[in-house]
mmCIF file of C-alpha atoms and ligand atoms in Angstrom:
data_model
loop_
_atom_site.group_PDB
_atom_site.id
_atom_site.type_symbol
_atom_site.label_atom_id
_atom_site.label_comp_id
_atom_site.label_asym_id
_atom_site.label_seq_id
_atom_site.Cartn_x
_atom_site.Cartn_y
_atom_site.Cartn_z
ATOM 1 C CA UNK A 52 -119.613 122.690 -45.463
ATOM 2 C CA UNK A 53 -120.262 124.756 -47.958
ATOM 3 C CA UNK A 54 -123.254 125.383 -50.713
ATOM 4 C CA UNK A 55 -121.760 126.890 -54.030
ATOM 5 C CA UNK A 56 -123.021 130.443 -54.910
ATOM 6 C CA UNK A 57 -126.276 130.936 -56.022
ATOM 7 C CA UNK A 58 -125.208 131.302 -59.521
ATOM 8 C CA UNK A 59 -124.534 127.754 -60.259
ATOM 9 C CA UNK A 60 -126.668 124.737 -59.445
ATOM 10 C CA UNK A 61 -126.322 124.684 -55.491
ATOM 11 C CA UNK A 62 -124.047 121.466 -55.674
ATOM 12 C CA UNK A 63 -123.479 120.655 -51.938
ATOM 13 C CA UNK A 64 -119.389 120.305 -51.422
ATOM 14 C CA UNK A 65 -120.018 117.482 -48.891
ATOM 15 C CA UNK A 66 -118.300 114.104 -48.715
ATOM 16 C CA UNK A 67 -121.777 111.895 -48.305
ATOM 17 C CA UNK A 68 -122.525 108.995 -50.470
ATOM 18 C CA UNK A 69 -123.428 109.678 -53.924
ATOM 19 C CA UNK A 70 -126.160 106.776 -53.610
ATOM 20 C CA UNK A 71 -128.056 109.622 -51.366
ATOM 21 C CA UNK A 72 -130.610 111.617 -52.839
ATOM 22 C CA UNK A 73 -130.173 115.378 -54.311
ATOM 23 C CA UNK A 74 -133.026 117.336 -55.020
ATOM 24 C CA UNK A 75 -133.126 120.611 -56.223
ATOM 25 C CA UNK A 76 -128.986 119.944 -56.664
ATOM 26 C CA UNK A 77 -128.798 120.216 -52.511
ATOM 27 C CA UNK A 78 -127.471 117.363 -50.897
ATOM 28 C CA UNK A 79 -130.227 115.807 -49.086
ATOM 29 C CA UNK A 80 -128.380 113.865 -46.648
ATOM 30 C CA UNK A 81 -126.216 116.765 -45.871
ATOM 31 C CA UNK A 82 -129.172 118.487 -44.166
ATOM 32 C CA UNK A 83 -129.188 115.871 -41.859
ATOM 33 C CA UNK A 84 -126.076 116.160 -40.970
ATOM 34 C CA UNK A 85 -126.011 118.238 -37.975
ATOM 35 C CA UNK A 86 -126.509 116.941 -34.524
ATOM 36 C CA UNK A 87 -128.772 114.133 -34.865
ATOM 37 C CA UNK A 88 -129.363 111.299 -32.497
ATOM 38 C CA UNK A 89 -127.164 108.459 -32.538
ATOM 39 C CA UNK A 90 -129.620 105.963 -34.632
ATOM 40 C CA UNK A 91 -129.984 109.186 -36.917
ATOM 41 C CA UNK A 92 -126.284 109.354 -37.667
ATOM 42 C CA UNK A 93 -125.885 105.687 -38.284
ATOM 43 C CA UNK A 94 -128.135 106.241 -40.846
ATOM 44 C CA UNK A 95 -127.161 109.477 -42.120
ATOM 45 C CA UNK A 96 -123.374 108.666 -42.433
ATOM 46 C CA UNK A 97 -124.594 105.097 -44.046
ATOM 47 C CA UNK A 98 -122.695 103.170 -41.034
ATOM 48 C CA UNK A 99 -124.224 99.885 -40.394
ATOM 49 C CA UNK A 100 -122.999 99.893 -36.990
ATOM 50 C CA UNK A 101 -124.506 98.998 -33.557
ATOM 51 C CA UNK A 102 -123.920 101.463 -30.503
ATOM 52 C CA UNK A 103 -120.997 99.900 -28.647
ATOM 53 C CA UNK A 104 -119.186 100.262 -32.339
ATOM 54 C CA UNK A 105 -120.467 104.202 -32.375
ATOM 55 C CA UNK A 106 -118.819 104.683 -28.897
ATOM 56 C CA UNK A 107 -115.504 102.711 -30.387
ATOM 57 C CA UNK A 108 -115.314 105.056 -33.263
ATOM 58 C CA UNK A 109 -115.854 107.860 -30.522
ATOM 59 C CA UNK A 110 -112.983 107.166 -28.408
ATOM 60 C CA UNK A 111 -110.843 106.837 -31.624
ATOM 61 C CA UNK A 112 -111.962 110.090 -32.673
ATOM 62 C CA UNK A 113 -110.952 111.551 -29.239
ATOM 63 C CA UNK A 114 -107.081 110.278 -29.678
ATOM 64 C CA UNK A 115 -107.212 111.856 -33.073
ATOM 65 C CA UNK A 116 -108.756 115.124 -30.816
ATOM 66 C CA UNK A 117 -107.742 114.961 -27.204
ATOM 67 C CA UNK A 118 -110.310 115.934 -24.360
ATOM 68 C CA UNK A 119 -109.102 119.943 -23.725
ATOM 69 C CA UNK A 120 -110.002 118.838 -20.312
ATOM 70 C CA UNK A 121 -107.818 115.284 -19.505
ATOM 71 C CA UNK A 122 -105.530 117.542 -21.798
ATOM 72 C CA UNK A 123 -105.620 120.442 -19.517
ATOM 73 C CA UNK A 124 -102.131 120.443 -17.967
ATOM 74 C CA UNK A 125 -100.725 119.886 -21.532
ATOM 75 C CA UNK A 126 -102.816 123.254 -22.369
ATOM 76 C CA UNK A 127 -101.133 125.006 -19.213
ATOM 77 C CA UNK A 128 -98.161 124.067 -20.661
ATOM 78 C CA UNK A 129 -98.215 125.800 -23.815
ATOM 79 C CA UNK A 130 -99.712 128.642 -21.947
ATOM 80 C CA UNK A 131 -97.201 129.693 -19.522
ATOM 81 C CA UNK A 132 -95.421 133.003 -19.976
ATOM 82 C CA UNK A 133 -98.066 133.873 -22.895
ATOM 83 C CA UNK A 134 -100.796 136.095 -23.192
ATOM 84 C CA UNK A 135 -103.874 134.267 -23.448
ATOM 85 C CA UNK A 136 -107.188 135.207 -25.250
ATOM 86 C CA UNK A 137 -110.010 133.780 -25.498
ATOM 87 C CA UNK A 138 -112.827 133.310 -28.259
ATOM 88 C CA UNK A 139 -116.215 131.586 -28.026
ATOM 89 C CA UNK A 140 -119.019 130.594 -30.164
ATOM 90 C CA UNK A 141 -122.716 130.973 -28.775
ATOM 91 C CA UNK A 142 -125.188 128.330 -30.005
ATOM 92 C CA UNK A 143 -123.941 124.902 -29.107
ATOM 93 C CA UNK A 144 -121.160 125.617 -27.282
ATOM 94 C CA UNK A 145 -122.406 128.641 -24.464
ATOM 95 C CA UNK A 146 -125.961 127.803 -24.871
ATOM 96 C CA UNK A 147 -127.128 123.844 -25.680
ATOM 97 C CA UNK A 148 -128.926 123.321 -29.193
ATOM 98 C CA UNK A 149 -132.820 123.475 -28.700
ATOM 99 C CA UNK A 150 -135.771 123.189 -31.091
ATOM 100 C CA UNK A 151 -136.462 127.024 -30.931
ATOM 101 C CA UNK A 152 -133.425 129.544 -31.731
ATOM 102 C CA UNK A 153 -135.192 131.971 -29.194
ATOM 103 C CA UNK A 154 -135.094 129.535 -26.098
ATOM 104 C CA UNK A 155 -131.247 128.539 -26.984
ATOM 105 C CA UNK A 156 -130.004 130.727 -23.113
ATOM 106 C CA UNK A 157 -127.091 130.360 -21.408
ATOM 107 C CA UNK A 158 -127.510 129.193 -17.695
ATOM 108 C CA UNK A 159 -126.403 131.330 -15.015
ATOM 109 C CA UNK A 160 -123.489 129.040 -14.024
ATOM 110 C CA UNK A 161 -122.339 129.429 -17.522
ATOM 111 C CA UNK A 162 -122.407 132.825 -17.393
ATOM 112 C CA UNK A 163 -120.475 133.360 -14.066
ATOM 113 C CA UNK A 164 -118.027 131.106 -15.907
ATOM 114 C CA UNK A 165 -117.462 133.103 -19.010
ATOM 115 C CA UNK A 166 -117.615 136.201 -16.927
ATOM 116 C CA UNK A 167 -114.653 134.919 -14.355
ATOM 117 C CA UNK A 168 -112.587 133.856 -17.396
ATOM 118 C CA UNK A 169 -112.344 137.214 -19.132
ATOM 119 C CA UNK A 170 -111.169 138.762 -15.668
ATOM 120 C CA UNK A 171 -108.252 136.867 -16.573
ATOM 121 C CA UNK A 172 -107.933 137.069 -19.899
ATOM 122 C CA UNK A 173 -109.807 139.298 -23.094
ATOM 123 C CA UNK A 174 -112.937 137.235 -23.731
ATOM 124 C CA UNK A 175 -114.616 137.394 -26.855
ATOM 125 C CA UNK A 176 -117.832 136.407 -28.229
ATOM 126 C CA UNK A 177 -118.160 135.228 -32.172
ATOM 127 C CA UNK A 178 -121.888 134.232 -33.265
ATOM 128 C CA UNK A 179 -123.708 133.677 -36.533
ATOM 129 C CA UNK A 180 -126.249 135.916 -34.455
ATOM 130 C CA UNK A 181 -126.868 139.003 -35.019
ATOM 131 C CA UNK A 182 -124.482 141.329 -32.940
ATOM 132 C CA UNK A 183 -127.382 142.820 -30.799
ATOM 133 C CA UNK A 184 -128.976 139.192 -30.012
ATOM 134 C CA UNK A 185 -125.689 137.645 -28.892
ATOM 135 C CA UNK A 186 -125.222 140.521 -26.401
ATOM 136 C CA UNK A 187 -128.723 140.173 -25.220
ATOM 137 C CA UNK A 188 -128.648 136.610 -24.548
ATOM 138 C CA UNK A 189 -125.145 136.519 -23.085
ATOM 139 C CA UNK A 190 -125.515 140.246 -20.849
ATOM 140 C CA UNK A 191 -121.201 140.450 -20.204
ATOM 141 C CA UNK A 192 -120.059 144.129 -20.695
ATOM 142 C CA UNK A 193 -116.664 143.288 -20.321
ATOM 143 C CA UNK A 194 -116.499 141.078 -23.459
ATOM 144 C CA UNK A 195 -115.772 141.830 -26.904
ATOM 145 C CA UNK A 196 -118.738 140.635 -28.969
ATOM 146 C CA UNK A 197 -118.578 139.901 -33.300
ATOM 147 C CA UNK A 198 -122.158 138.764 -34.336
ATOM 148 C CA UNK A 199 -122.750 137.741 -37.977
ATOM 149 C CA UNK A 200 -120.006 134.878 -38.431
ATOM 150 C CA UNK A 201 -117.511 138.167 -37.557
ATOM 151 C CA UNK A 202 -119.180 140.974 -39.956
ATOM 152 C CA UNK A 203 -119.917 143.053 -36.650
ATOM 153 C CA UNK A 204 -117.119 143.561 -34.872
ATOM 154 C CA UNK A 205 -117.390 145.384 -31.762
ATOM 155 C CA UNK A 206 -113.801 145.291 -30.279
ATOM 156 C CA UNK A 207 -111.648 147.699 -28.445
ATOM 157 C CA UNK A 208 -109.790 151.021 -28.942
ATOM 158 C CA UNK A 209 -105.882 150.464 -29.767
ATOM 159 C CA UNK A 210 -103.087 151.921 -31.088
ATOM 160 C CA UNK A 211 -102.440 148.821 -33.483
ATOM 161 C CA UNK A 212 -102.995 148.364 -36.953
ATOM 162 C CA UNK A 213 -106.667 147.036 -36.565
ATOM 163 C CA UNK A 214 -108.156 150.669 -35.684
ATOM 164 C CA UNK A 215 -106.508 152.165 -38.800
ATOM 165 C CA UNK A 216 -108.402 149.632 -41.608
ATOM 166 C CA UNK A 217 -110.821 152.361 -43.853
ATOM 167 C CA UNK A 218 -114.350 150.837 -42.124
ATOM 168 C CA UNK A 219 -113.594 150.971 -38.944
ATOM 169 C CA UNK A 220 -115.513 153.872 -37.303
ATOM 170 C CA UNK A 221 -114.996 155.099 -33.572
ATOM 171 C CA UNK A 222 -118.350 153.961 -31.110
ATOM 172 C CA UNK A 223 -119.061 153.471 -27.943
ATOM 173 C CA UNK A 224 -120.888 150.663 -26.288
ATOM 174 C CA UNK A 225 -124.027 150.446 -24.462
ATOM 175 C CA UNK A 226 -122.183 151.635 -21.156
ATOM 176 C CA UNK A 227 -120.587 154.785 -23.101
ATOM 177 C CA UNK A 228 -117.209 153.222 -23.347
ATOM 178 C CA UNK A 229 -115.474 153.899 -26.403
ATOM 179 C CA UNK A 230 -115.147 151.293 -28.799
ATOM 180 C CA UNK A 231 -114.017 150.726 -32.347
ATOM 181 C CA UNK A 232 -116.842 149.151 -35.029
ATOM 182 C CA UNK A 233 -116.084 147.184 -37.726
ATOM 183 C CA UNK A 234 -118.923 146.267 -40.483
ATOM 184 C CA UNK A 235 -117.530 144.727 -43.627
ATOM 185 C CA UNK A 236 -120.328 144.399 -45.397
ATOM 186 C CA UNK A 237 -122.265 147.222 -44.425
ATOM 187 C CA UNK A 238 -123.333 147.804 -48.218
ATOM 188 C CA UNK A 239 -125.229 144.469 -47.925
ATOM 189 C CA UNK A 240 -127.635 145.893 -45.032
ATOM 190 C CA UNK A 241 -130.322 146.567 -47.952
ATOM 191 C CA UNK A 242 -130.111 142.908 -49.933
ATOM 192 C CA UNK A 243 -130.070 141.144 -46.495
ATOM 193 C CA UNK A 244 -133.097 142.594 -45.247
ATOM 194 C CA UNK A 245 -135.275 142.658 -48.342
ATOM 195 C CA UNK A 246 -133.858 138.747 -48.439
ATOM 196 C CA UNK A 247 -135.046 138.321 -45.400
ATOM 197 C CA UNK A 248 -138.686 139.574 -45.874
ATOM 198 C CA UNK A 249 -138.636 137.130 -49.468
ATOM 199 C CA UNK A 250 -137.361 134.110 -47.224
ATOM 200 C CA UNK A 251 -140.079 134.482 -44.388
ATOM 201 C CA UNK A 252 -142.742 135.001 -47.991
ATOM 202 C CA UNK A 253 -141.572 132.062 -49.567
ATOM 203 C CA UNK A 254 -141.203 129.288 -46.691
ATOM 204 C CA UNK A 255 -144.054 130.657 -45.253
ATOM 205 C CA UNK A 256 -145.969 127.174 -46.571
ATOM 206 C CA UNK A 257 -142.975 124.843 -44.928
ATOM 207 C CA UNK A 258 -144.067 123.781 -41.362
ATOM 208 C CA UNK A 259 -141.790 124.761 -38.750
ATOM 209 C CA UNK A 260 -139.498 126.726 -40.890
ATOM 210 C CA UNK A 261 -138.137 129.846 -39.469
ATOM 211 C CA UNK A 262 -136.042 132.725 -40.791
ATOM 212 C CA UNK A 263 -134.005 134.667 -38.569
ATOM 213 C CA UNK A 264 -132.516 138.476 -39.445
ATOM 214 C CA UNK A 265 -128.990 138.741 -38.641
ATOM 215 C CA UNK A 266 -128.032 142.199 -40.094
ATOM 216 C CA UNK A 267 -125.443 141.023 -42.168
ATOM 217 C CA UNK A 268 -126.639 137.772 -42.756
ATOM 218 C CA UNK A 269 -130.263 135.451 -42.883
ATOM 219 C CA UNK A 270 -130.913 132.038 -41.125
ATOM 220 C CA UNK A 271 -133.585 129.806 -42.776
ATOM 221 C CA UNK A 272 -133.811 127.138 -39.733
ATOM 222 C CA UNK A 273 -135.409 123.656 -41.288
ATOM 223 C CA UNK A 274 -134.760 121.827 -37.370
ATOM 224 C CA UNK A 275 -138.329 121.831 -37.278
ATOM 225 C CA UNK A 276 -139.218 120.976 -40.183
ATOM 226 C CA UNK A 277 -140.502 117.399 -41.293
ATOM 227 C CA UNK A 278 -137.626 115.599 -43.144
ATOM 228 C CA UNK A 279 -139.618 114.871 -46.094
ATOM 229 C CA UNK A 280 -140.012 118.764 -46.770
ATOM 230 C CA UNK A 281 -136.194 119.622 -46.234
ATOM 231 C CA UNK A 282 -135.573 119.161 -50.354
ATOM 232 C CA UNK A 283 -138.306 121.719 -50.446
ATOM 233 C CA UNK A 284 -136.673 124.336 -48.102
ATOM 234 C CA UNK A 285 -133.656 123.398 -49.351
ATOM 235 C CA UNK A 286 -134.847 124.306 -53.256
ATOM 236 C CA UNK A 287 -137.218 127.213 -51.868
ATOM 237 C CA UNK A 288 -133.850 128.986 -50.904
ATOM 238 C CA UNK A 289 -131.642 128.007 -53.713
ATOM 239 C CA UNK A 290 -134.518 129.528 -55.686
ATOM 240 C CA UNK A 291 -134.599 133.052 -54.099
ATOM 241 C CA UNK A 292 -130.843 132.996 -54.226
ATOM 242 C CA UNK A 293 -130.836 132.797 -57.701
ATOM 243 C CA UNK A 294 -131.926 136.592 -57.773
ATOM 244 C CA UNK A 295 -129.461 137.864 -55.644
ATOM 245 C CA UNK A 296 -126.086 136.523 -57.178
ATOM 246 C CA UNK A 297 -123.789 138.477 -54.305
ATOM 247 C CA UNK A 298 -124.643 136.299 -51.962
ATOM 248 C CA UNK A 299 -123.980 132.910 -50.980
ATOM 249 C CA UNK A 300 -125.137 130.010 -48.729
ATOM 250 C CA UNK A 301 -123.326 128.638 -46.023
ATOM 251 C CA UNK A 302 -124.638 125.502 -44.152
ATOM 252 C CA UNK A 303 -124.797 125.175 -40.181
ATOM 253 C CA UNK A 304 -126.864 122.565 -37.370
ATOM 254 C CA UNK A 305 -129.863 122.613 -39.050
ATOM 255 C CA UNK A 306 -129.833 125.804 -40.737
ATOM 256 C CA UNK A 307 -129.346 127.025 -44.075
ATOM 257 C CA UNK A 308 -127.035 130.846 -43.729
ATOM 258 C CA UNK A 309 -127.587 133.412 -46.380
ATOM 259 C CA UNK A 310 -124.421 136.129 -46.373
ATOM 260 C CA UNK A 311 -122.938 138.388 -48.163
ATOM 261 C CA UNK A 312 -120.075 136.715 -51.025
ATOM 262 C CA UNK A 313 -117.472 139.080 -49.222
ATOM 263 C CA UNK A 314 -113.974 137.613 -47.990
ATOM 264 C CA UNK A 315 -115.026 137.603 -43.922
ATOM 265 C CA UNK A 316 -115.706 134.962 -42.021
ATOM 266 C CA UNK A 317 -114.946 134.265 -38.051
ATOM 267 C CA UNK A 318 -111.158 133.191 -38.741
ATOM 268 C CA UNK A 319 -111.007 136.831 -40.310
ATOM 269 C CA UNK A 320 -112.578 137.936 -37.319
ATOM 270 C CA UNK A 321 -110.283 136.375 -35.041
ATOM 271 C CA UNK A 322 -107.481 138.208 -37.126
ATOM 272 C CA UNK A 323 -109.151 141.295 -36.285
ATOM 273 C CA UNK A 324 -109.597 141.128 -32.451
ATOM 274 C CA UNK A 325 -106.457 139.507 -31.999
ATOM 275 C CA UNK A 326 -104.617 143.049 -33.732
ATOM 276 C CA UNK A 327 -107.185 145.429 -32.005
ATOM 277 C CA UNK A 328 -106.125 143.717 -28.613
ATOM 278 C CA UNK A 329 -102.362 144.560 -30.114
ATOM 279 C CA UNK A 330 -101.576 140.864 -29.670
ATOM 280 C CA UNK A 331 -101.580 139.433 -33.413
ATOM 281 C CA UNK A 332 -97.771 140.281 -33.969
ATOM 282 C CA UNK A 333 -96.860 139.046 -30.801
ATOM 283 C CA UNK A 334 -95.268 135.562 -30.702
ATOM 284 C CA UNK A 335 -96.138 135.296 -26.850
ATOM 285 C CA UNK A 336 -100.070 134.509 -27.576
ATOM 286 C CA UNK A 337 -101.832 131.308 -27.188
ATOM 287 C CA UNK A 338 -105.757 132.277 -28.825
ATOM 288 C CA UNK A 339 -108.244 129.500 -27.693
ATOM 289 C CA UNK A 340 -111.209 129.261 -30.169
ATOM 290 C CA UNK A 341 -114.302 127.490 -28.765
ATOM 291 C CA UNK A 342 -116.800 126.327 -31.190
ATOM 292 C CA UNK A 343 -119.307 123.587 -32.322
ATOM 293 C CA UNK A 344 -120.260 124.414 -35.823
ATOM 294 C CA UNK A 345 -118.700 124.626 -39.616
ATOM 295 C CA UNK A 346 -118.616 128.280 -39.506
ATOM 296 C CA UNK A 347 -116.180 127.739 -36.803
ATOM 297 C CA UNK A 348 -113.911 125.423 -38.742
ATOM 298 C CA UNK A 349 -112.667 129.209 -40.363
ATOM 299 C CA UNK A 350 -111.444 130.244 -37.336
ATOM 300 C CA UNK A 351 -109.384 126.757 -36.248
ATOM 301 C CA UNK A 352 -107.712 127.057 -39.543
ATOM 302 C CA UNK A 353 -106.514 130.885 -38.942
ATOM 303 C CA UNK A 354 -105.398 129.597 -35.501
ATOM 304 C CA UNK A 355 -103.589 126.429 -36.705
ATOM 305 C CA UNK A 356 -102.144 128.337 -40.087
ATOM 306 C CA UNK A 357 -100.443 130.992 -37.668
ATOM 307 C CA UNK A 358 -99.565 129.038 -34.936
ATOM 308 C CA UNK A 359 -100.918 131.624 -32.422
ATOM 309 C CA UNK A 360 -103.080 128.883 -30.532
ATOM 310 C CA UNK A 361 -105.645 126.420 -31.372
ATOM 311 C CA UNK A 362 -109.296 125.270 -31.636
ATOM 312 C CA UNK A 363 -111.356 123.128 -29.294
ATOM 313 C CA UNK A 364 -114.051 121.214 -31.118
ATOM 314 C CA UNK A 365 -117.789 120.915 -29.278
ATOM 315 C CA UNK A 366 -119.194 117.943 -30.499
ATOM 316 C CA UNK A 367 -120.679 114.733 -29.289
ATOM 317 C CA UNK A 368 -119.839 113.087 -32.503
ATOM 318 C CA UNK A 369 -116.912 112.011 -34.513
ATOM 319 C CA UNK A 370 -116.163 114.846 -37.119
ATOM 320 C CA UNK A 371 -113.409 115.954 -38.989
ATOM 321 C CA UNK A 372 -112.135 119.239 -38.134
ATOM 322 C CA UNK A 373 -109.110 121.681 -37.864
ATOM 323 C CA UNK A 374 -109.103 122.109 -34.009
ATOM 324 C CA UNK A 375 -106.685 120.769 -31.632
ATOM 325 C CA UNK A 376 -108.830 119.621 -28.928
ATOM 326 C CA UNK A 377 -112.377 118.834 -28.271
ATOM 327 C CA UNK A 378 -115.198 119.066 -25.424
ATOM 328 C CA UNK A 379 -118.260 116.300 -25.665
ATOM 329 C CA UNK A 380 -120.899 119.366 -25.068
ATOM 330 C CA UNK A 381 -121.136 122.775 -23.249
ATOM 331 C CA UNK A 382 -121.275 121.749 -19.945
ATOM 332 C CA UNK A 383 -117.650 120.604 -20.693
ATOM 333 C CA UNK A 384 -117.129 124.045 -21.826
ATOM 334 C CA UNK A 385 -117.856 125.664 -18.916
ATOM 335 C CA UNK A 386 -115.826 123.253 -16.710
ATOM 336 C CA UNK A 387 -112.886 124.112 -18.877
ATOM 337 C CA UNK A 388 -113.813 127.681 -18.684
ATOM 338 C CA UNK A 389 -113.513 126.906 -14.610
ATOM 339 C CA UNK A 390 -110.354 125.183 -14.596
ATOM 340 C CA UNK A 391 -108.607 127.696 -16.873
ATOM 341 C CA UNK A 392 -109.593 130.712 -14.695
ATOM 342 C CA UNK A 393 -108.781 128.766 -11.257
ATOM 343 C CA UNK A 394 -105.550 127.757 -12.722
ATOM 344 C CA UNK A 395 -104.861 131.209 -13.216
ATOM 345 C CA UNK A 396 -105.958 132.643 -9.911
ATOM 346 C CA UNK A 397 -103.338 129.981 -8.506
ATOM 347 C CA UNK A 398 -100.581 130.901 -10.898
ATOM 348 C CA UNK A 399 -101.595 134.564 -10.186
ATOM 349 C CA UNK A 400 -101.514 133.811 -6.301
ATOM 350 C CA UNK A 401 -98.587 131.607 -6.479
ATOM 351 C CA UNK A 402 -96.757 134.796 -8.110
ATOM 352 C CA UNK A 403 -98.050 137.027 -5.146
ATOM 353 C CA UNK A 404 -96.883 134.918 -2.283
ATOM 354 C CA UNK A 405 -93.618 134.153 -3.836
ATOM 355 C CA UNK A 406 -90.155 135.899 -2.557
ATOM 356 C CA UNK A 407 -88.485 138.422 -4.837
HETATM 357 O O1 LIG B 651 -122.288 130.959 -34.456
HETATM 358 P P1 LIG B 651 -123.323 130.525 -33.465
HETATM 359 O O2 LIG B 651 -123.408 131.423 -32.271
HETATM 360 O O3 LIG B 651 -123.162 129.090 -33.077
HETATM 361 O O4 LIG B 651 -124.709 130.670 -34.253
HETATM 362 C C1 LIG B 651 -125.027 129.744 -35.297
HETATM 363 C C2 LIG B 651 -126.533 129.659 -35.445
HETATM 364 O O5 LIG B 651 -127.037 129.416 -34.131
HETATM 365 C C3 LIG B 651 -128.452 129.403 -33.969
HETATM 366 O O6 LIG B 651 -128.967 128.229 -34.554
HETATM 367 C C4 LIG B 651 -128.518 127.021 -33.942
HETATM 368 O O7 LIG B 651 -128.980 126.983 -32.579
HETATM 369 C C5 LIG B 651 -130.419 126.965 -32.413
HETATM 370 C C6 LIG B 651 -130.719 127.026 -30.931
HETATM 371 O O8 LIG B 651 -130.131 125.975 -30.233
HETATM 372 C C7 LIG B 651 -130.981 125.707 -33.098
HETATM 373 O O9 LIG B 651 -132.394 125.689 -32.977
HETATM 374 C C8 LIG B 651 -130.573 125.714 -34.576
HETATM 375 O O10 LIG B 651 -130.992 124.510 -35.191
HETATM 376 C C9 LIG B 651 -129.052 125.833 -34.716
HETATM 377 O O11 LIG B 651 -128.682 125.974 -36.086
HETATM 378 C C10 LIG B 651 -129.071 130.642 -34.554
HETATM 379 O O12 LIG B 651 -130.466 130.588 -34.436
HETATM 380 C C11 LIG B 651 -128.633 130.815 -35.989
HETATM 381 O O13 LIG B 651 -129.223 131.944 -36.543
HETATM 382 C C12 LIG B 651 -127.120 130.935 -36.001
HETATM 383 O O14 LIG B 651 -126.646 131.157 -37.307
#
């Protein structure tokens, strides 16, 4: 869901009722969108419906968007005799969604699961966070890690197209292993950190707002913020976007994202990783995307649009969306995470023990 540049009135492209309010031309009820109780979203969506008619329209979402886990043995089916790699989104789907962005960690169980996985199969990381932060909070070496929606792309070494593009510059990681960096918006560094330092100026007066520094982009978080006052964050940034008309606004659980008006996104990401592992031209790949969040949605699409795999939807709530399957929350994550890398240590085993 996306807010139009900052040139024009910041029109919210969202489907809500017109009968709900707009102020400062963003769509109130859109900043309530993002995970909000179940009472909440009765009221946000404008449904006049009891609970036992939320879990109806639940289950009917889930035939529209299977469980990846009752769905698991279809998934194995598509899988076998392909290469499979694998692509996850932090907040909300590795970590739950808390009140404070610095608390959102990943438990230790989650972690041994992510880690197990990408012995199996390339494992990468794709956050809204800043490169450095995601790698912090999620500690893997052996994964490849994109932070800011995909505009830092730390991904391996190869001989494929990927490692020839103009920006990508030879680097090595934090163990000394060489790696190949790609920053599309590098230029931006400047504008994104003086936007930053207006951002945390300008809500500084809004209770419980918060602006996080990304590199490449800016998160103005309005979670904690009393719902009367989101109009007011909501016009405070349109406001100090109008001065800086190459960037944009994207909109995420709770949180308003300021980046850079440049073609990238985490689908283009996706692209990117899947060529620097030398698997984007090869029609044996099944790429599974796990994510929770709009910014996400980029990355079903580039999936679906190719055919090279498909998205799995984290959500505890009917939405629309381009993935295949879906998972209620991340604890269903990681037990998918589980089942995919036991399924491969059997298939793996079963290989073994088998006579020539
Ligand atoms: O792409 P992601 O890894 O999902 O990052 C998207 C944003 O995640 C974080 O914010 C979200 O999670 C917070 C912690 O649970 C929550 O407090 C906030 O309301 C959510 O929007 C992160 O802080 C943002 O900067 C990311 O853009």
């Amino acid at each position: 869901m996306e807010i139009t540049s900052s040139h024009a009135s910041p029109v919210l492209a969202d489907p809500a009722p017109a009968s709900k309010g707009r102020l400062g031309g963003v769509h109130t009820s859109l900043l309530s969108a993002s995970s909000p109780p179940r009472k909440k979203l009765v009221k946000d969506f404008n449904l006049e419906v009891a609970s036992e008619d939320f879990d109806t329209a639940y289950m009917s979402w889930m035939l529209k968007y299977p469980s990846a886990l009752r769905s698991f043995e279809h998934i194995i089916d598509q899988a076998k005799g392909k290469k499979i790699a694998i692509f996850l989104d932090y907040d909300g789907t590795l970590s739950p969604i808390v009140n404070d962005p610095d608390c959102a960690l990943m438990s230790d169980d989650m972690r041994s699961a992510v880690k197990n996985v990408s012995r199996h199969f390339p494992t990468a990381i794709i956050s809204g966070r800043s490169r450095d932060k995601v790698y912090d909070l999620v500690g893997l070496t052996e994964l490849y890690y994109a932070g800011s929606h995909g505009m830092d792309i730390m991904g391996p070494i190869s001989n494929s197209g990927s490692s020839d593009h103009p920006r990508c510059v030879k680097s090595t990681d934090q163990q000394g292993k060489a790696v190949n960096l790609f920053q599309p918006a590098r230029e931006f560094l400047p504008v994104i950190d003086e936007v930053f330092r207006t951002l945390v100026e300008s809500t500084k007066g809004i209770k419980g707002a918060k602006v996080e520094n990304h590199k490449f982009c800016a998160s103005v978080h309005y979670r904690n913020v009393e719902e009367k006052n989101w109009p007011v964050i909501a016009q405070c940034v349109h406001d100090v976007l109008k001065g800086y008309p190459r960037l944009r606004l994207t909109h995420g659980r709770k949180v308003l994202e300021v980046r850079p008006v440049i073609d990238w996104n985490k689908g283009k990401a996706v692209e990117f990783l899947l060529d620097s592992l030398g698997l984007r031209s090869c029609n044996d790949v099944l790429a599974i995307y796990i994510g929770d969040d709009k910014t996400d949605e980029d990355a079903f699409k580039v999936l679906l649009k190719s055919n090279t795999g498909f998205g799995i939807l984290v959500s505890s709530i009917p939405k629309e969306t381009r993935a295949f399957y879906s998972l209620k929350e991340p604890s269903e994550v990681m037990e998918f995470l589980r089942t995919l890398a036991s399924w491969k240590e059997t298939e793996d085993s079963d290989k073994y023990q088998s006579p020539v």
